[in-house]
XYZ file of N, CA, C and O in Angstrom:
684
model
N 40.320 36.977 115.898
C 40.576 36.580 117.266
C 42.071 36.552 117.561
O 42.603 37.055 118.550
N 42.665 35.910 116.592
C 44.268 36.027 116.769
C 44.683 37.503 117.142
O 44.772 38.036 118.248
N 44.913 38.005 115.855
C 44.882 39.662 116.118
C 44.681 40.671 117.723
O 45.380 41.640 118.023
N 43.514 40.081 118.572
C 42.935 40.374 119.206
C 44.151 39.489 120.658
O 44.799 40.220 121.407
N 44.210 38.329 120.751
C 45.482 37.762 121.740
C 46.387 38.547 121.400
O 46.723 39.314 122.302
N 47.043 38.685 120.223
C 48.386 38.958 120.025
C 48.581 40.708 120.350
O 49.651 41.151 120.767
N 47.766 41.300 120.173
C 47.754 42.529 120.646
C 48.167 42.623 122.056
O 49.243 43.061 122.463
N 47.423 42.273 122.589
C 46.846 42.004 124.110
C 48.534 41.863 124.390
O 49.366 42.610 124.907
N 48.574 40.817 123.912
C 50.671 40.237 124.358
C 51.387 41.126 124.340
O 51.994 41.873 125.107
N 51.187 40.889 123.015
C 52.552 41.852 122.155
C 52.210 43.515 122.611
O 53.286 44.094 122.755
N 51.215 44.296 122.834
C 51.640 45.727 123.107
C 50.809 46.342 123.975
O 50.526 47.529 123.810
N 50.165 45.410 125.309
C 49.878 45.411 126.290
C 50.267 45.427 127.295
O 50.315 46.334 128.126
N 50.952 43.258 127.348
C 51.581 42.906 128.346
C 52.880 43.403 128.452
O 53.372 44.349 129.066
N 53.340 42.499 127.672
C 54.835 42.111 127.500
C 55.551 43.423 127.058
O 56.535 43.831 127.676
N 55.066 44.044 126.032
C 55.257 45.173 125.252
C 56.578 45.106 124.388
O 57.473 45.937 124.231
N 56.353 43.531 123.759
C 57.463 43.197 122.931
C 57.324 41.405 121.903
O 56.363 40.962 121.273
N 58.174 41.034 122.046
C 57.843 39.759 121.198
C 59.037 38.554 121.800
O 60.212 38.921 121.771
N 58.885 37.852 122.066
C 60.118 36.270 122.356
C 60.293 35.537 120.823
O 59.286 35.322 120.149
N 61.248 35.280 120.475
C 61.100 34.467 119.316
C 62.810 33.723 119.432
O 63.904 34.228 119.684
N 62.431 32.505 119.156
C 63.587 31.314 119.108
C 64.844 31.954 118.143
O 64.555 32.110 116.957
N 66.225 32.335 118.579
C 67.308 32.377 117.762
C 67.519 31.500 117.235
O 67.034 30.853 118.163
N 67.821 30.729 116.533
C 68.148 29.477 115.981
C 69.823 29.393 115.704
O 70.517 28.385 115.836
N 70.321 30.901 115.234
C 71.223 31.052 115.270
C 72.626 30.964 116.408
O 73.832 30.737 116.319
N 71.808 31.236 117.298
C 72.838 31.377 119.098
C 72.184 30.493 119.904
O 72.495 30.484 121.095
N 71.200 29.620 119.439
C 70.038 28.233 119.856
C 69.814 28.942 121.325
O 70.493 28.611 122.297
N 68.816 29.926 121.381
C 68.607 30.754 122.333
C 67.408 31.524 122.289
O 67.155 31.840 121.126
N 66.245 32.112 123.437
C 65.493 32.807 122.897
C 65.478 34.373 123.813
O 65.562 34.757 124.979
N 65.344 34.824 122.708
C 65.459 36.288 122.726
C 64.237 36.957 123.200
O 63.228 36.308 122.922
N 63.999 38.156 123.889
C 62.640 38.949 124.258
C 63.026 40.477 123.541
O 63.829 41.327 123.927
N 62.051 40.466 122.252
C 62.527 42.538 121.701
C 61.192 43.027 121.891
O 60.029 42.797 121.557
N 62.287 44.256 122.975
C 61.226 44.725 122.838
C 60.053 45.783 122.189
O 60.475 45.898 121.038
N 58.929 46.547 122.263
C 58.547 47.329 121.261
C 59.370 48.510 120.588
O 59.134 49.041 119.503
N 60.703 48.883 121.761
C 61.312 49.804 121.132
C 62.834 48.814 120.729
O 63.866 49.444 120.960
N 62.963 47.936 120.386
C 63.934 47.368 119.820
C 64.671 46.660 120.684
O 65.013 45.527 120.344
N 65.043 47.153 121.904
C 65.522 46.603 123.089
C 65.782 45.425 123.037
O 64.833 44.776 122.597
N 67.063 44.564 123.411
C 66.936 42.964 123.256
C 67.569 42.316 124.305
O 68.713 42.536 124.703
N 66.839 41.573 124.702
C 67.632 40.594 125.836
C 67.165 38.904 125.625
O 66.120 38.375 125.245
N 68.594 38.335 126.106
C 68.438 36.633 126.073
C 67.301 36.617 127.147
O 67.460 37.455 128.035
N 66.230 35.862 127.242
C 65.293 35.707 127.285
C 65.871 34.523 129.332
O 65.593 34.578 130.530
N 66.668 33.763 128.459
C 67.221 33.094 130.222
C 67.750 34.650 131.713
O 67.819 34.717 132.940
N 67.951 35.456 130.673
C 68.852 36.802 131.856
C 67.210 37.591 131.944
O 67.625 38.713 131.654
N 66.200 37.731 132.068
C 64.923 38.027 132.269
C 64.024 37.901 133.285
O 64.137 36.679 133.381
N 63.449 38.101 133.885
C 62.786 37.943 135.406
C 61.711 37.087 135.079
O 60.867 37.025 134.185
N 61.952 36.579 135.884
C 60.534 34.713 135.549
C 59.283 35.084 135.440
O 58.454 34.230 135.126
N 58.863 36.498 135.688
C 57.391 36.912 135.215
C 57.139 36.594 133.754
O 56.344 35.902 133.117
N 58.424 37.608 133.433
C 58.097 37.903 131.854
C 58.510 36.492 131.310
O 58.001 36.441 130.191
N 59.174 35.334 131.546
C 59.505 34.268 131.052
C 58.136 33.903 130.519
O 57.810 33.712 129.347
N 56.888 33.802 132.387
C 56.205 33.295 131.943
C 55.364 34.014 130.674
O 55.324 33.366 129.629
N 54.960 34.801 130.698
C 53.671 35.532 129.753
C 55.084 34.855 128.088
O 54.681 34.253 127.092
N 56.465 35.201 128.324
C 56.966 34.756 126.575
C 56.022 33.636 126.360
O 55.046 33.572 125.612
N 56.602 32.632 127.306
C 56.104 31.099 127.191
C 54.734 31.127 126.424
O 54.795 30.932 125.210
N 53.587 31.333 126.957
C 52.648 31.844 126.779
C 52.141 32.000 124.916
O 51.350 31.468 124.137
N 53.277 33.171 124.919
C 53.264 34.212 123.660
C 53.639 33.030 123.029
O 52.840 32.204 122.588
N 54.508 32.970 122.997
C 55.398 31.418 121.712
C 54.384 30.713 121.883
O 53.402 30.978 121.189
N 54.320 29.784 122.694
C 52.766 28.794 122.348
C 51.638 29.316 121.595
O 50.889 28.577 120.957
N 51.515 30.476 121.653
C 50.611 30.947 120.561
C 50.350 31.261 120.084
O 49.213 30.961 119.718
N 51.095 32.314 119.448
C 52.122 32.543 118.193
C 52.734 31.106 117.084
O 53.136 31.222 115.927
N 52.647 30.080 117.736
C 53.261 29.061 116.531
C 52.215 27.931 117.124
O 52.551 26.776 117.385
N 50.835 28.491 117.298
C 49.594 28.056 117.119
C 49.347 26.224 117.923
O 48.680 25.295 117.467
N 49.839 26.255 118.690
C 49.556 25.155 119.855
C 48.672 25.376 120.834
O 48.534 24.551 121.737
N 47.800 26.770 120.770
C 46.592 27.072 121.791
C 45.780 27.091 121.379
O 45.322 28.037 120.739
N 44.910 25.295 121.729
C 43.281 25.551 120.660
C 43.002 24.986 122.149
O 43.713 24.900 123.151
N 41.258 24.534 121.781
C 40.778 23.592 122.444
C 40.982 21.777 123.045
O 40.550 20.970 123.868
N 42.025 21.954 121.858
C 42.612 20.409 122.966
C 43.506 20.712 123.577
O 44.339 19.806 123.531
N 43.981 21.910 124.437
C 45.049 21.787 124.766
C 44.616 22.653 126.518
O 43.911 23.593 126.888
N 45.614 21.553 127.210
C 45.392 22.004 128.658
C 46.820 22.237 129.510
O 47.669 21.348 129.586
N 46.941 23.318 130.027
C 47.862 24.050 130.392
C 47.779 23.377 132.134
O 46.735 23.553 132.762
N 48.513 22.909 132.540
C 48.445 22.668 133.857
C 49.544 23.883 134.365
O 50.621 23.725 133.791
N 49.542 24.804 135.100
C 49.699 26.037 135.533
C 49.870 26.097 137.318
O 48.996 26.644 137.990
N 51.195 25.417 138.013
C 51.482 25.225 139.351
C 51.754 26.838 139.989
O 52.887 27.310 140.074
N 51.035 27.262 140.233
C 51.263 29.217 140.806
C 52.126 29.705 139.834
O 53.357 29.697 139.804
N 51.358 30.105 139.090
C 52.053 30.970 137.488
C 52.456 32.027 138.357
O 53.654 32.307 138.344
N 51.374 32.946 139.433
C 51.525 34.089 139.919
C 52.979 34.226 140.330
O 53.457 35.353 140.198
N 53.728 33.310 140.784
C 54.933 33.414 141.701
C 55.862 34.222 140.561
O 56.023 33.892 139.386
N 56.473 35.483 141.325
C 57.819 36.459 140.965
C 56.849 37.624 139.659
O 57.283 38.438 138.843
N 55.805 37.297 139.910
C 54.504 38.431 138.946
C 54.563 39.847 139.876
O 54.059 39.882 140.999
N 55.100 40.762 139.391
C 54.448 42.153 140.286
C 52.621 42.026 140.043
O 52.158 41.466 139.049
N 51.824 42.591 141.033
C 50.522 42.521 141.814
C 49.526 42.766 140.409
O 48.502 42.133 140.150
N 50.011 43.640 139.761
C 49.298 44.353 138.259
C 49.385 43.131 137.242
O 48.364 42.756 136.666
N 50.551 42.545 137.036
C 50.819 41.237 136.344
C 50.355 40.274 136.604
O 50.349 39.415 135.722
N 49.717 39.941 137.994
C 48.945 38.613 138.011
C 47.588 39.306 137.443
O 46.875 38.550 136.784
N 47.282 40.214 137.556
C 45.732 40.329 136.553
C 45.673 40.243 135.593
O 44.722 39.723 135.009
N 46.728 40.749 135.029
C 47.088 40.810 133.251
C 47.413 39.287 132.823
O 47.467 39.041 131.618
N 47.645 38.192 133.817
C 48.287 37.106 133.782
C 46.967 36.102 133.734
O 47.033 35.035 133.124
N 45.623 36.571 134.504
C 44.525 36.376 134.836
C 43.823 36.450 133.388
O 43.318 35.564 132.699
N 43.946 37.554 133.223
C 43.035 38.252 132.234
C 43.846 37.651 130.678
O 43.296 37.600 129.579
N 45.006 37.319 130.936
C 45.477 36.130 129.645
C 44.875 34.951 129.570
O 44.832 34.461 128.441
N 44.250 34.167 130.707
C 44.532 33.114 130.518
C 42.782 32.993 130.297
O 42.189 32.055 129.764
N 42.170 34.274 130.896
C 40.271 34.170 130.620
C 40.178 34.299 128.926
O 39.597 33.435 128.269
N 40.620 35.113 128.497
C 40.928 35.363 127.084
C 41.724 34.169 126.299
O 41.677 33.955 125.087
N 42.010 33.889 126.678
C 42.773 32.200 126.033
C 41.402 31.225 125.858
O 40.840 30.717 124.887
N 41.229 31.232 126.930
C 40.037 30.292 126.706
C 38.872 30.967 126.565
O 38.076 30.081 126.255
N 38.351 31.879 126.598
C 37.296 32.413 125.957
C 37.321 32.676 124.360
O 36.326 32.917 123.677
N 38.581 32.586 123.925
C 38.329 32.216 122.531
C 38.833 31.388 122.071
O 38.448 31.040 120.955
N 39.899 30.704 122.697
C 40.441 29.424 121.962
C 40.350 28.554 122.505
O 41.207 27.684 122.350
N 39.047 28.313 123.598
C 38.631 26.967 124.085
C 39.962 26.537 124.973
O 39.843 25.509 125.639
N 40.977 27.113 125.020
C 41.868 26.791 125.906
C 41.798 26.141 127.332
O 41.435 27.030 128.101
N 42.016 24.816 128.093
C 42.056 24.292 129.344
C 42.944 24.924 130.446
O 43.978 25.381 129.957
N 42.887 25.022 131.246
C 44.083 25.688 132.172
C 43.634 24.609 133.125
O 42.726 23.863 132.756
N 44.251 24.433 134.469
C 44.192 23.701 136.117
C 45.092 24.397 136.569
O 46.287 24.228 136.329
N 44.789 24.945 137.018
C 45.749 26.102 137.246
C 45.921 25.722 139.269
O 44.901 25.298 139.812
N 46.730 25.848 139.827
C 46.883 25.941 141.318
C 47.688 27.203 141.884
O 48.813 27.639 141.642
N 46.713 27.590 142.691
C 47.124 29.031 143.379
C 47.133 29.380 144.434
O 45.961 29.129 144.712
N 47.619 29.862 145.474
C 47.586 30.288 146.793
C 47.640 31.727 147.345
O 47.701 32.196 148.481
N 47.580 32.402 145.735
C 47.218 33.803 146.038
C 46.127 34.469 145.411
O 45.749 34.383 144.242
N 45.720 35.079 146.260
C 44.007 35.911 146.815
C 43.964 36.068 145.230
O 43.358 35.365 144.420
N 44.877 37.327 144.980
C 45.184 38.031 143.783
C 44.261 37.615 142.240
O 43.443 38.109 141.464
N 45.221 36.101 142.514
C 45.261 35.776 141.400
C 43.508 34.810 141.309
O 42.872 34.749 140.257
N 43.023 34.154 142.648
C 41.689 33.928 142.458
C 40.848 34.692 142.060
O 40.098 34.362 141.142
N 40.775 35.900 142.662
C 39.627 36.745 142.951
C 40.173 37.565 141.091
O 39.212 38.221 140.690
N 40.927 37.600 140.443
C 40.971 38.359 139.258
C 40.326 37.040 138.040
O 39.349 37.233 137.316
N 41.058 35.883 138.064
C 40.304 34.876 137.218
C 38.858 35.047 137.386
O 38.194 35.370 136.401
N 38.171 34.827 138.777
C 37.039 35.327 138.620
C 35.946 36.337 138.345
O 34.839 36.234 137.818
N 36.632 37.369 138.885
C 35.876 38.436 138.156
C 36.364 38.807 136.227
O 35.707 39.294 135.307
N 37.482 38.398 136.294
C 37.357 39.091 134.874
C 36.805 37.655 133.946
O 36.753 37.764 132.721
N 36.498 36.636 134.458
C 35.667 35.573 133.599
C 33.962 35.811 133.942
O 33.078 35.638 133.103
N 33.727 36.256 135.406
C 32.179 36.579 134.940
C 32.094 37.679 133.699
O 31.237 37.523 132.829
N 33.207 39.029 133.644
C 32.995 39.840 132.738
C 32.536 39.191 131.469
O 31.532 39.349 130.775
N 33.550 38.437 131.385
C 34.571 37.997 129.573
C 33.233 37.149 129.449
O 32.348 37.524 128.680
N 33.092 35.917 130.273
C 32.382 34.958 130.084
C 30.923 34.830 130.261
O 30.296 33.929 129.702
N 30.243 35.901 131.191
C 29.147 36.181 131.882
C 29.202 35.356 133.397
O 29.956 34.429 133.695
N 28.180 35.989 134.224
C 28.164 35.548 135.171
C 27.991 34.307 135.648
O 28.758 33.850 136.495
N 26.820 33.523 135.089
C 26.252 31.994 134.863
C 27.179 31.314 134.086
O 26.790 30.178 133.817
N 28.428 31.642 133.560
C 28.947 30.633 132.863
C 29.556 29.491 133.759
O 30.161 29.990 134.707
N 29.583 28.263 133.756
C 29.617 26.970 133.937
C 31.094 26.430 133.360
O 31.350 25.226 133.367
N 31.972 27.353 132.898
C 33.234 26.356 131.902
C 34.400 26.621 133.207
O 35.296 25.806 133.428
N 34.183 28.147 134.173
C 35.267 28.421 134.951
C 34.731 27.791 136.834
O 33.847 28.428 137.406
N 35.309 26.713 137.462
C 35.457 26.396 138.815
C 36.340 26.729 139.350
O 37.335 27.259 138.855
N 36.071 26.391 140.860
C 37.090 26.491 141.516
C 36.571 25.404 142.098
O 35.439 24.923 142.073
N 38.106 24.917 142.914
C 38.175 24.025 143.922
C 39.382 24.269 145.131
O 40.332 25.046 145.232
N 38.878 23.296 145.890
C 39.238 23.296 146.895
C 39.980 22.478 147.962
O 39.326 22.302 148.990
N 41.117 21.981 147.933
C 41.779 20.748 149.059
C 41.091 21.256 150.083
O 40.869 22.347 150.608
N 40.691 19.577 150.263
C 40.407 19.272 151.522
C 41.472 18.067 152.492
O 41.355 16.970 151.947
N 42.403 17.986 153.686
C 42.836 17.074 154.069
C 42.101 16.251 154.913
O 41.488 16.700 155.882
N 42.131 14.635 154.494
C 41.451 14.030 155.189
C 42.079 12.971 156.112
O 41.553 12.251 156.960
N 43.658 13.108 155.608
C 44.681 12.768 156.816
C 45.909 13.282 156.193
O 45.970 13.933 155.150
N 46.877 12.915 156.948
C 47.950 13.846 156.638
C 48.108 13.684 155.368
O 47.811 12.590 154.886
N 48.643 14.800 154.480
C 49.163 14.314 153.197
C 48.430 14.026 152.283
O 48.827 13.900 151.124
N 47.026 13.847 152.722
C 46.375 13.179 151.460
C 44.638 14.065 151.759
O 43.839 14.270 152.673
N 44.819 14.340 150.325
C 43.671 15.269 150.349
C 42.255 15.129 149.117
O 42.319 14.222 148.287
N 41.217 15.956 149.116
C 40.221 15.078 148.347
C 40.279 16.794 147.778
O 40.793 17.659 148.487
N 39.723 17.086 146.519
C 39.430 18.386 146.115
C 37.554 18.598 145.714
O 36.728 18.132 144.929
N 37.600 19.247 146.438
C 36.239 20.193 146.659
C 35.607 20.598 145.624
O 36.208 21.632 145.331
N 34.658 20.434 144.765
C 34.052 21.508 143.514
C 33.337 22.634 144.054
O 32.197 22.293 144.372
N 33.586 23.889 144.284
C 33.017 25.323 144.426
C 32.584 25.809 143.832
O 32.448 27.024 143.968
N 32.130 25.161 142.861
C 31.636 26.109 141.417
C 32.153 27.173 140.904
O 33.192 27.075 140.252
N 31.559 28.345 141.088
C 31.506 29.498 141.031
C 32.271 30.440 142.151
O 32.770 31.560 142.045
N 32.154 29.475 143.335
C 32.284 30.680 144.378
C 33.792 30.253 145.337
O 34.342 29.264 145.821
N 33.902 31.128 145.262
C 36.066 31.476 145.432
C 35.663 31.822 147.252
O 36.605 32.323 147.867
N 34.466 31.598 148.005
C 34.569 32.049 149.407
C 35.138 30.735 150.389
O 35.437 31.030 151.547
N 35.339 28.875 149.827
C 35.849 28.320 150.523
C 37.078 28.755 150.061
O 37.588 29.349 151.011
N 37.692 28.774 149.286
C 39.232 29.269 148.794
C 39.622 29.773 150.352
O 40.201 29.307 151.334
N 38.752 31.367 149.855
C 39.681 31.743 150.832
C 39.257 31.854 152.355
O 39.651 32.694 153.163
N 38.498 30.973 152.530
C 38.280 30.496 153.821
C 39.460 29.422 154.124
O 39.685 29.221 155.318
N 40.344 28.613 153.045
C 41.601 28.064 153.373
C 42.333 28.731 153.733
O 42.903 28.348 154.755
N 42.774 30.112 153.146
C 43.687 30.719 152.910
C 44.078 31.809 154.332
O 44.915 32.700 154.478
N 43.001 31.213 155.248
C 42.525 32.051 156.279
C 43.654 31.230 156.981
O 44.122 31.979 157.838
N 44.241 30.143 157.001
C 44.546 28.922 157.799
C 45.974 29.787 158.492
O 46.249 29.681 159.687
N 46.821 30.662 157.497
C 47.436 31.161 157.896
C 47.615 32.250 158.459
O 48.676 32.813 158.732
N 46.353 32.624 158.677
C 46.484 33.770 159.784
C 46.113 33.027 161.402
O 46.488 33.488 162.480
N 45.681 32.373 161.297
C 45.557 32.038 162.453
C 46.956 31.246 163.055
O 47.129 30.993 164.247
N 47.940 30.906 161.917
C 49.101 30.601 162.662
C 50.154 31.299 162.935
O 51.239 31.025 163.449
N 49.439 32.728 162.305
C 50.606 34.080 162.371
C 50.172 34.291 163.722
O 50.959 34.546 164.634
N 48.813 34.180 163.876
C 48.454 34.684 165.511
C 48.933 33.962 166.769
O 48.903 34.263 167.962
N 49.376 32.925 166.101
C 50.087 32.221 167.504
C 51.328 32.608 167.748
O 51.802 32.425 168.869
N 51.830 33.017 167.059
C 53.029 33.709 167.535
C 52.517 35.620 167.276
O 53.245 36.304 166.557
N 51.688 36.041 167.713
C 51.322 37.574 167.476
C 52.150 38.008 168.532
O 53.039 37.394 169.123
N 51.710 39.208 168.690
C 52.178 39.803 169.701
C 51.936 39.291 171.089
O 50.965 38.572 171.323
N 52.842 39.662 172.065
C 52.624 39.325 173.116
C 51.873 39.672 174.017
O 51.905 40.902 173.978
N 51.000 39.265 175.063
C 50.368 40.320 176.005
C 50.564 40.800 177.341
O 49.901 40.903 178.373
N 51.723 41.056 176.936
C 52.535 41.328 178.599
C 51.927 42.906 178.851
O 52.215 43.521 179.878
């Protein structure tokens, strides 16, 4: 199973490895063709998936462990939030891994879900969604959706209707 993540990381995603300098107390990203960069001068995508990699690579991703995940998607090119998706179904489809993940893009719902009915089957019960609800300003109750990502983005609708107030004009 290891073998099987670390692939996936190492000459999939990332198409390289992060590992702690100890020497320059710094971490480095090499990549498959040798390539090296300080890991801080790097675009916050790839930060996130290192992060990721190091956590599990020096074996801190089992089943007790829960990743709270505030829009990982943010500064991901469109292909990378699936691959980002499809890390985190594979995390926990074999290492019992927790995520809570919070998201506000389509992208990144609609790929957790389909590639966990794949990974996981359709009836599986371990992946929800939810949903804020406000019940006065500021303060909100969250929704269990089970399975189904259609209140999501029936929220997510909220902003088109405030793009339309300022739409075009009808002169």
């Amino acid at each position: 199973k290891k073998s099987k993540i670390s692939k996936i990381l190492k000459d999939e995603i990332i198409e390289g490895e992060t590992k702690y300098d100890s020497k320059n107390d710094n971490f480095i990203y090499k990549r498959n063709d040798n390539f090296s960069l300080d890991l801080l001068s790097c675009a916050t995508g790839l930060k996130s998936f290192s992060v990721l990699q190091m956590l599990f690579n020096n074996g801190f991703l089992d089943n007790k462990t829960l990743l709270i995940l505030d829009e990982p998607e943010v500064h991901l090119h469109p292909e990378w939030i699936v691959q980002y998706a499809r890390l985190v179904v594979l995390l926990h489809k074999e290492y019992k891994v927790n995520f809570l993940i919070g998201s506000h893009n389509p992208d990144m719902v609609m790929a957790i879900k389909y590639i966990a009915e794949k990974e996981l089957g359709k009836n599986n019960n371990s992946v929800n969604f939810y949903v804020a609800k406000e019940f006065e300003k500021y303060s909100f109750d969250y929704e269990n959706s089970y399975n189904s990502i259609e209140p999501i983005f029936s929220s997510f609708n909220t902003s088109l209707d405030k793009i339309n107030e300022y739409g075009p004009s009808k002169d």
